[in-house]
Coordinates of C-alpha atoms in Angstrom, one line a residue:
M26 CA 102.9 133.0 -66.6
T27 CA 103.1 135.3 -69.6
F28 CA 104.8 138.7 -69.6
L29 CA 101.3 140.3 -69.9
H30 CA 100.2 138.4 -66.7
Q31 CA 103.3 139.6 -65.0
A32 CA 102.7 143.2 -66.0
I33 CA 99.1 143.0 -64.8
E34 CA 100.1 141.5 -61.5
K35 CA 102.6 144.2 -60.9
L36 CA 99.9 146.8 -61.5
S37 CA 97.6 145.1 -59.1
E38 CA 100.3 145.1 -56.5
G39 CA 100.9 148.8 -56.9
G40 CA 104.0 148.6 -59.1
K41 CA 104.7 151.8 -61.0
K42 CA 106.4 150.3 -64.1
G43 CA 105.6 147.3 -66.3
T44 CA 108.0 144.9 -67.9
N45 CA 109.9 145.7 -71.0
K46 CA 109.8 142.1 -72.3
K47 CA 108.3 141.9 -75.7
V48 CA 106.1 139.4 -77.5
P49 CA 108.4 137.1 -79.6
R50 CA 108.4 138.1 -83.2
L51 CA 106.7 135.2 -85.1
K52 CA 107.5 134.0 -88.5
R53 CA 104.7 132.2 -90.3
S54 CA 106.4 128.8 -90.8
R55 CA 103.4 127.4 -92.6
S56 CA 103.8 129.9 -95.5
T57 CA 106.0 127.6 -97.5
V58 CA 103.7 124.7 -97.1
S59 CA 100.7 126.8 -98.0
L60 CA 102.5 128.0 -101.2
I61 CA 103.2 124.4 -102.2
K62 CA 99.6 123.3 -101.5
A63 CA 98.4 126.3 -103.5
A64 CA 100.6 125.5 -106.4
A65 CA 99.5 121.9 -106.4
G66 CA 95.9 123.0 -106.3
K67 CA 96.4 125.3 -109.3
V68 CA 97.9 122.4 -111.3
G69 CA 94.9 120.2 -110.5
A70 CA 92.5 123.0 -111.3
T71 CA 94.2 123.7 -114.7
K72 CA 93.7 120.1 -115.7
K73 CA 90.0 120.1 -114.6
E74 CA 89.4 123.4 -116.5
A75 CA 90.9 122.0 -119.7
V76 CA 88.6 118.9 -119.5
Q77 CA 85.6 121.1 -118.8
L78 CA 86.4 123.5 -121.7
S79 CA 86.9 120.5 -124.0
S80 CA 83.4 119.2 -123.2
I81 CA 81.9 122.7 -123.5
K82 CA 83.5 122.9 -127.0
V83 CA 81.9 119.6 -128.1
K84 CA 78.5 120.4 -126.6
G85 CA 78.6 123.9 -128.2
E86 CA 79.3 122.5 -131.7
Q87 CA 76.4 119.9 -131.3
L88 CA 73.9 122.5 -130.1
A89 CA 74.8 125.0 -132.9
E90 CA 74.5 122.3 -135.6
V91 CA 71.0 121.3 -134.3
Q92 CA 69.9 124.9 -134.2
I93 CA 71.2 125.6 -137.7
K94 CA 69.4 122.6 -139.2
D95 CA 66.2 123.5 -137.4
I96 CA 66.2 127.1 -138.7
Q97 CA 67.0 125.9 -142.3
E98 CA 64.0 123.6 -142.2
K99 CA 61.5 126.1 -140.8
S100 CA 62.5 129.4 -142.3
T101 CA 64.0 130.7 -145.6
S102 CA 63.8 134.4 -144.9
E103 CA 66.8 136.8 -144.9
G104 CA 66.5 137.3 -141.2
S105 CA 66.9 133.6 -140.5
N106 CA 70.0 133.5 -142.7
S107 CA 71.6 136.3 -140.7
H108 CA 70.7 134.3 -137.6
I109 CA 72.5 131.3 -139.0
K110 CA 75.6 133.4 -139.5
E111 CA 75.4 134.4 -135.8
L112 CA 75.2 130.8 -134.8
S113 CA 78.1 129.9 -137.0
K114 CA 80.1 132.6 -135.2
D115 CA 79.2 130.8 -131.9
V116 CA 80.6 127.6 -133.3
S117 CA 83.9 129.3 -134.3
F118 CA 84.1 130.7 -130.7
C119 CA 83.7 127.2 -129.3
E120 CA 86.5 126.1 -131.6
S121 CA 88.7 128.8 -130.2
L122 CA 88.4 127.4 -126.7
P123 CA 91.5 125.5 -125.4
S124 CA 91.3 121.8 -125.5
S125 CA 92.8 119.4 -123.1
L126 CA 94.7 117.8 -126.0
D127 CA 96.5 121.1 -126.8
T128 CA 100.2 121.1 -126.1
A129 CA 101.8 123.5 -123.7
A130 CA 103.7 125.2 -126.5
S131 CA 100.5 125.8 -128.5
Q132 CA 98.7 127.2 -125.5
E133 CA 101.6 129.6 -124.9
S134 CA 101.5 130.8 -128.5
K135 CA 97.8 131.3 -128.3
A136 CA 98.2 133.3 -125.1
S137 CA 100.9 135.5 -126.6
M138 CA 98.6 136.1 -129.7
D139 CA 95.7 137.0 -127.4
D140 CA 97.9 139.4 -125.4
S141 CA 99.1 141.2 -128.6
A142 CA 95.6 141.4 -129.9
L143 CA 94.4 143.0 -126.7
Y144 CA 97.3 145.4 -126.8
I145 CA 96.5 146.5 -130.4
T146 CA 92.9 146.9 -129.6
A147 CA 93.6 149.0 -126.5
S148 CA 96.0 151.3 -128.4
E149 CA 94.0 151.7 -131.6
G150 CA 90.5 151.8 -130.1
S151 CA 89.0 153.9 -127.3
P152 CA 89.2 152.5 -123.7
L153 CA 86.1 150.9 -122.2
H154 CA 84.6 152.7 -119.3
A155 CA 81.7 151.9 -116.9
K156 CA 79.6 154.6 -118.6
D157 CA 79.9 152.9 -122.0
I158 CA 78.4 149.7 -120.6
A159 CA 75.4 151.4 -119.0
P160 CA 72.2 151.2 -121.0
P161 CA 71.0 154.5 -122.7
V162 CA 67.9 154.6 -120.5
Q163 CA 70.0 155.0 -117.4
K164 CA 72.2 157.9 -118.7
E165 CA 69.5 160.5 -118.1
E166 CA 69.1 159.4 -114.5
E167 CA 72.9 159.5 -114.1
E168 CA 73.1 163.0 -115.5
E169 CA 70.4 164.2 -113.0
D170 CA 72.3 162.6 -110.1
T171 CA 75.6 164.3 -111.1
K172 CA 73.9 167.7 -111.1
K173 CA 73.3 167.5 -107.3
D174 CA 73.9 170.7 -105.4
L175 CA 77.1 170.7 -103.4
P176 CA 78.1 173.4 -100.9
E177 CA 80.4 176.1 -102.2
G178 CA 84.1 175.0 -102.2
V179 CA 83.2 171.2 -102.1
E180 CA 84.7 169.0 -104.7
D181 CA 82.6 166.1 -105.9
F182 CA 84.9 163.2 -105.1
D183 CA 82.4 160.5 -106.0
L184 CA 81.9 162.0 -109.5
E185 CA 85.6 161.8 -110.1
M186 CA 85.5 158.1 -109.2
K187 CA 82.4 157.4 -111.2
E188 CA 84.2 155.6 -114.0
D189 CA 85.8 153.2 -111.5
P190 CA 83.4 150.3 -111.0
T191 CA 85.2 149.2 -107.8
A192 CA 84.6 152.6 -106.1
V193 CA 80.8 152.2 -106.1
A194 CA 80.7 156.0 -106.4
D195 CA 76.9 156.0 -106.8
Y196 CA 76.4 154.5 -103.4
A197 CA 79.6 155.5 -101.4
H198 CA 78.0 158.6 -99.8
N199 CA 75.0 156.6 -98.6
I200 CA 77.1 153.7 -97.5
F201 CA 79.0 155.9 -95.0
K202 CA 75.7 157.6 -93.9
Y203 CA 74.5 154.1 -93.1
Y204 CA 77.7 153.3 -91.2
Q205 CA 77.1 156.4 -89.0
E206 CA 73.6 155.2 -88.3
R207 CA 75.0 151.7 -87.3
E208 CA 77.3 153.3 -84.8
K209 CA 74.2 153.6 -82.5
K210 CA 74.0 149.8 -82.4
F211 CA 77.5 149.4 -81.0
V212 CA 77.5 151.8 -78.1
I213 CA 80.3 151.2 -75.5
V214 CA 80.0 152.6 -72.0
K215 CA 82.6 153.1 -69.4
Y216 CA 82.9 149.7 -67.7
I217 CA 86.0 149.9 -65.4
D218 CA 83.9 150.7 -62.3
K219 CA 81.9 147.5 -62.9
Q220 CA 85.0 145.4 -63.3
P221 CA 86.6 144.9 -59.8
D222 CA 89.5 142.9 -61.2
V223 CA 90.3 145.1 -64.2
M224 CA 92.0 148.5 -64.2
R225 CA 92.5 151.2 -66.9
S226 CA 96.2 150.5 -67.0
M227 CA 95.6 146.8 -67.5
R228 CA 93.5 147.5 -70.5
A229 CA 96.2 149.8 -71.9
I230 CA 98.8 147.0 -71.5
L231 CA 96.5 144.5 -73.2
V232 CA 95.8 146.8 -76.2
D233 CA 99.6 147.5 -76.5
W234 CA 100.1 143.7 -76.6
M235 CA 97.4 143.3 -79.3
V236 CA 99.3 145.8 -81.4
E237 CA 102.4 143.8 -81.0
V238 CA 100.5 140.7 -82.1
Q239 CA 99.1 142.5 -85.1
E240 CA 102.7 143.4 -86.2
S241 CA 104.0 139.9 -85.5
F242 CA 101.2 138.2 -87.6
E243 CA 101.3 141.0 -90.2
L244 CA 97.5 141.5 -89.8
N245 CA 95.5 144.3 -91.4
H246 CA 94.9 147.4 -89.4
E247 CA 91.1 146.9 -89.6
T248 CA 91.7 143.6 -87.8
L249 CA 93.4 145.3 -84.9
Y250 CA 90.6 148.0 -84.6
L251 CA 87.9 145.4 -84.8
G252 CA 89.6 143.2 -82.1
V253 CA 89.8 146.1 -79.7
K254 CA 86.2 147.0 -80.4
I255 CA 85.1 143.4 -79.7
L256 CA 87.1 143.4 -76.5
D257 CA 85.4 146.6 -75.2
L258 CA 81.9 145.4 -76.3
Y259 CA 82.4 142.2 -74.3
L260 CA 83.8 143.9 -71.2
T261 CA 80.8 146.3 -71.3
R262 CA 78.5 143.3 -70.8
I263 CA 80.4 140.7 -68.8
V264 CA 82.4 141.0 -65.6
I265 CA 85.6 139.0 -65.9
K266 CA 88.5 138.0 -63.6
R267 CA 92.0 139.3 -64.0
D268 CA 93.6 136.0 -65.1
S269 CA 91.2 135.8 -68.1
L270 CA 91.8 139.3 -69.4
Q271 CA 94.5 138.2 -71.9
L272 CA 92.3 135.2 -73.0
V273 CA 89.5 137.7 -73.8
G274 CA 91.9 140.0 -75.7
S275 CA 93.5 137.2 -77.8
T276 CA 90.1 135.6 -78.6
A277 CA 88.7 139.0 -79.7
L278 CA 91.7 139.4 -82.0
F279 CA 91.2 135.8 -83.2
I280 CA 87.6 136.5 -84.1
A281 CA 88.6 139.7 -85.9
C282 CA 91.1 137.7 -87.9
K283 CA 88.4 135.3 -89.1
F284 CA 86.3 138.2 -90.2
D285 CA 88.9 140.4 -91.9
E286 CA 91.9 138.3 -92.9
R287 CA 92.2 136.2 -96.0
T288 CA 94.5 133.7 -94.2
P289 CA 93.8 134.1 -90.5
P290 CA 96.4 132.6 -88.0
Y291 CA 95.7 129.2 -86.5
V292 CA 94.4 128.5 -83.0
D293 CA 97.9 127.2 -82.1
D294 CA 99.4 130.5 -83.2
F295 CA 97.3 132.3 -80.6
L296 CA 98.0 129.8 -77.9
Y297 CA 101.7 130.2 -78.6
I298 CA 101.6 134.0 -78.3
C299 CA 99.9 133.6 -75.0
D300 CA 102.8 131.5 -73.9
D301 CA 100.5 128.5 -73.6
A302 CA 98.7 130.1 -70.6
Y303 CA 95.5 128.8 -72.1
N304 CA 94.5 125.7 -74.0
R305 CA 92.6 125.1 -77.2
K306 CA 89.4 124.3 -75.4
E307 CA 89.4 127.5 -73.3
L308 CA 90.1 129.7 -76.4
L309 CA 87.3 128.1 -78.4
A310 CA 84.9 128.3 -75.5
M311 CA 85.7 132.0 -75.0
E312 CA 85.1 132.5 -78.8
I313 CA 81.5 131.2 -78.4
K314 CA 80.9 133.3 -75.3
I315 CA 82.0 136.5 -77.0
L316 CA 80.0 135.9 -80.2
K317 CA 76.9 135.2 -78.2
K318 CA 77.3 138.4 -76.1
I319 CA 77.8 140.6 -79.2
D320 CA 74.9 138.8 -81.0
Y321 CA 77.2 137.5 -83.7
D322 CA 77.3 141.0 -85.3
L323 CA 80.8 141.8 -86.4
G324 CA 80.0 144.5 -88.9
V325 CA 81.2 147.3 -86.5
P326 CA 81.8 150.7 -88.1
L327 CA 85.5 151.4 -87.4
S328 CA 87.3 154.7 -87.1
Y329 CA 90.0 153.4 -89.4
R330 CA 87.5 153.0 -92.3
F331 CA 86.0 156.4 -91.7
L332 CA 89.4 158.0 -91.8
R333 CA 90.2 156.3 -95.1
R334 CA 87.0 157.8 -96.6
Y335 CA 87.8 161.3 -95.3
A336 CA 91.4 161.2 -96.5
R337 CA 90.4 160.1 -100.0
C338 CA 87.7 162.7 -100.4
A339 CA 90.1 165.5 -99.1
K340 CA 93.0 164.0 -101.2
V341 CA 95.3 163.8 -98.1
G342 CA 98.9 162.8 -98.9
M343 CA 100.2 159.4 -97.6
E344 CA 102.6 160.9 -95.1
D345 CA 99.9 163.1 -93.6
L346 CA 97.5 160.2 -93.6
T347 CA 100.1 158.0 -91.8
F348 CA 100.5 160.7 -89.1
T349 CA 96.7 160.7 -88.6
R350 CA 96.7 156.9 -88.3
Y351 CA 99.3 157.2 -85.7
I352 CA 97.1 159.5 -83.6
L353 CA 94.1 157.3 -84.2
E354 CA 96.0 154.1 -83.2
M355 CA 97.3 155.8 -80.0
S356 CA 93.6 156.5 -79.1
L357 CA 93.0 152.7 -78.9
M358 CA 94.9 152.5 -75.6
D359 CA 93.1 155.5 -74.1
Y360 CA 90.2 154.3 -71.9
D361 CA 88.6 157.8 -71.8
L362 CA 87.9 157.6 -75.5
I363 CA 86.1 154.2 -75.7
D364 CA 82.7 155.8 -75.7
S365 CA 83.5 158.2 -78.5
S366 CA 81.8 157.9 -81.9
D367 CA 84.2 156.2 -84.4
S368 CA 83.3 158.6 -87.2
A369 CA 83.8 161.6 -84.9
L370 CA 87.1 160.1 -83.6
A371 CA 88.4 159.8 -87.2
A372 CA 87.4 163.3 -88.0
A373 CA 89.0 164.7 -84.8
A374 CA 92.3 162.8 -85.5
L375 CA 92.4 164.2 -89.0
M376 CA 91.8 167.7 -87.8
L377 CA 94.5 167.4 -85.1
S378 CA 97.1 166.2 -87.6
R379 CA 96.3 169.0 -90.0
C380 CA 96.6 171.6 -87.1
I381 CA 100.0 170.1 -86.1
K382 CA 101.2 170.1 -89.7
G383 CA 100.2 173.8 -90.1
Q384 CA 97.4 173.1 -92.6
P385 CA 93.9 174.5 -92.6
S386 CA 92.2 172.6 -89.8
W387 CA 88.9 171.9 -91.6
T388 CA 87.7 172.4 -95.1
P389 CA 84.2 172.5 -96.6
T390 CA 85.0 169.2 -98.4
L391 CA 85.8 167.5 -95.1
E392 CA 82.8 169.0 -93.4
Y393 CA 80.5 167.8 -96.2
Y394 CA 81.8 164.2 -96.4
S395 CA 82.3 163.7 -92.7
G396 CA 79.1 165.4 -91.6
Y397 CA 81.0 167.2 -88.8
K398 CA 81.6 170.9 -88.3
V399 CA 84.6 172.2 -86.4
E400 CA 82.5 172.9 -83.3
D401 CA 81.2 169.3 -83.3
I402 CA 84.7 167.7 -82.9
Y403 CA 86.5 170.6 -81.1
H404 CA 86.4 169.0 -77.7
L405 CA 87.3 165.6 -79.0
T406 CA 90.3 167.1 -80.9
Q407 CA 91.5 168.8 -77.6
T408 CA 91.2 165.4 -75.8
L409 CA 93.4 163.7 -78.5
H410 CA 95.9 166.6 -78.3
S411 CA 96.2 166.1 -74.5
M412 CA 96.7 162.4 -75.0
M413 CA 99.5 163.0 -77.6
C414 CA 101.2 165.4 -75.2
Q415 CA 101.6 162.8 -72.5
P416 CA 105.2 161.6 -71.9
P417 CA 105.9 158.1 -73.3
K418 CA 105.7 155.1 -71.0
E419 CA 108.3 152.4 -71.2
H420 CA 105.8 149.5 -71.0
L421 CA 103.4 151.1 -73.6
N422 CA 105.8 151.9 -76.5
T423 CA 104.7 149.4 -79.2
I424 CA 102.7 152.0 -81.3
R425 CA 105.3 154.7 -80.9
N426 CA 108.1 152.3 -82.0
K427 CA 106.0 151.1 -84.8
Y428 CA 105.4 154.6 -86.2
S429 CA 109.1 155.6 -85.7
H430 CA 110.1 153.3 -88.5
K431 CA 110.9 154.6 -92.0
V432 CA 108.1 152.5 -93.4
F433 CA 105.7 154.8 -91.5
Y434 CA 107.6 158.0 -92.4
E435 CA 108.9 158.2 -88.8
V436 CA 105.8 160.2 -88.0
A437 CA 106.1 159.3 -84.3
K438 CA 109.1 161.7 -84.2
I439 CA 107.0 164.7 -85.2
P440 CA 107.0 167.2 -82.3
I441 CA 103.6 167.9 -80.7
P442 CA 103.0 171.6 -79.9
E443 CA 101.7 172.4 -76.4
K444 CA 98.9 174.6 -77.9
L445 CA 96.9 174.2 -81.0
P446 CA 95.9 177.1 -83.3
L447 CA 92.2 176.3 -83.1

């Protein structure tokens, strides 16, 4: 029986305190093997690429020669001669490609020459931006878009990021509008009354354990938030027994890992953290059940992603953002908040952290990019404040301990005032 089972059993028997036993900190023993395999794969890939480039070189030379002869036979105009020059350039480009017969030393010298050439070009010439690549026809449309009317006091964050192709600045505002619309598809209702074997405190213990697993496996925060969301979506639709609660939680996190992580943990890893309370067949069967009940739709809008957007637009500092994330992560354990909108929850957490820090609670920029006014999230902010004022519980201390570390600026040690200046 796992410590989580023991804690749940104590709660069901009327126990007041849970156990202090922690999930074992796991080290990913397969990391070394993975690195060796990756290195071996790169060596093999390099050889294949060299052979492919060599064949491309030969084919390119043959094609160019045929085209030059054809043009010489059919045309004698100046325009055709210039075209011949262009094709000869293509041949010279093919000759510059690395051959599988080149030595390692020659390839290294070529690489160093290329690097120096790039350096000289970058220093002497003007840098290349996304706006330089765009065709002239699109420039007029772009100028019209940038002249959009913004409320007074609102900074155009997307315009500032327009030259960064990875920021998709032209679509970012509409993307998050779309996320807010998608929230309506993932509505979670209060389900404890319909779950005779599950209590609010049991869910809190399970989420606290999921945070511990996230830290042990070094998972992304989005993975944790998605795992909790999958858990609640499933419990909204299916009645379960007490002894399968941890199975549902671990499987929900397992699914989230597959969706969000580059290298998700193995099935055996999840069986191990459950202290082998379940077997492989049970976990994979639960995975199928959960995916069917949530219609295989894992593109859930998450409060964590909304918060990242708000913080970037308002240019929130890293320490203040970490404090807001601490508040938001604490809300994962609060059953009373499971039916709250994720976009509103992120906005309320940010407003609460700004109030505690003595900053202006809400700005025109935050109102514009979040779509929420102060009155829209006032009640939710007060609910979060009441949650943060609750005395810490010994068996639910994973998040508090996590954010008490120097890596997270020790934001969990920031005192929470009894009243907010709202």
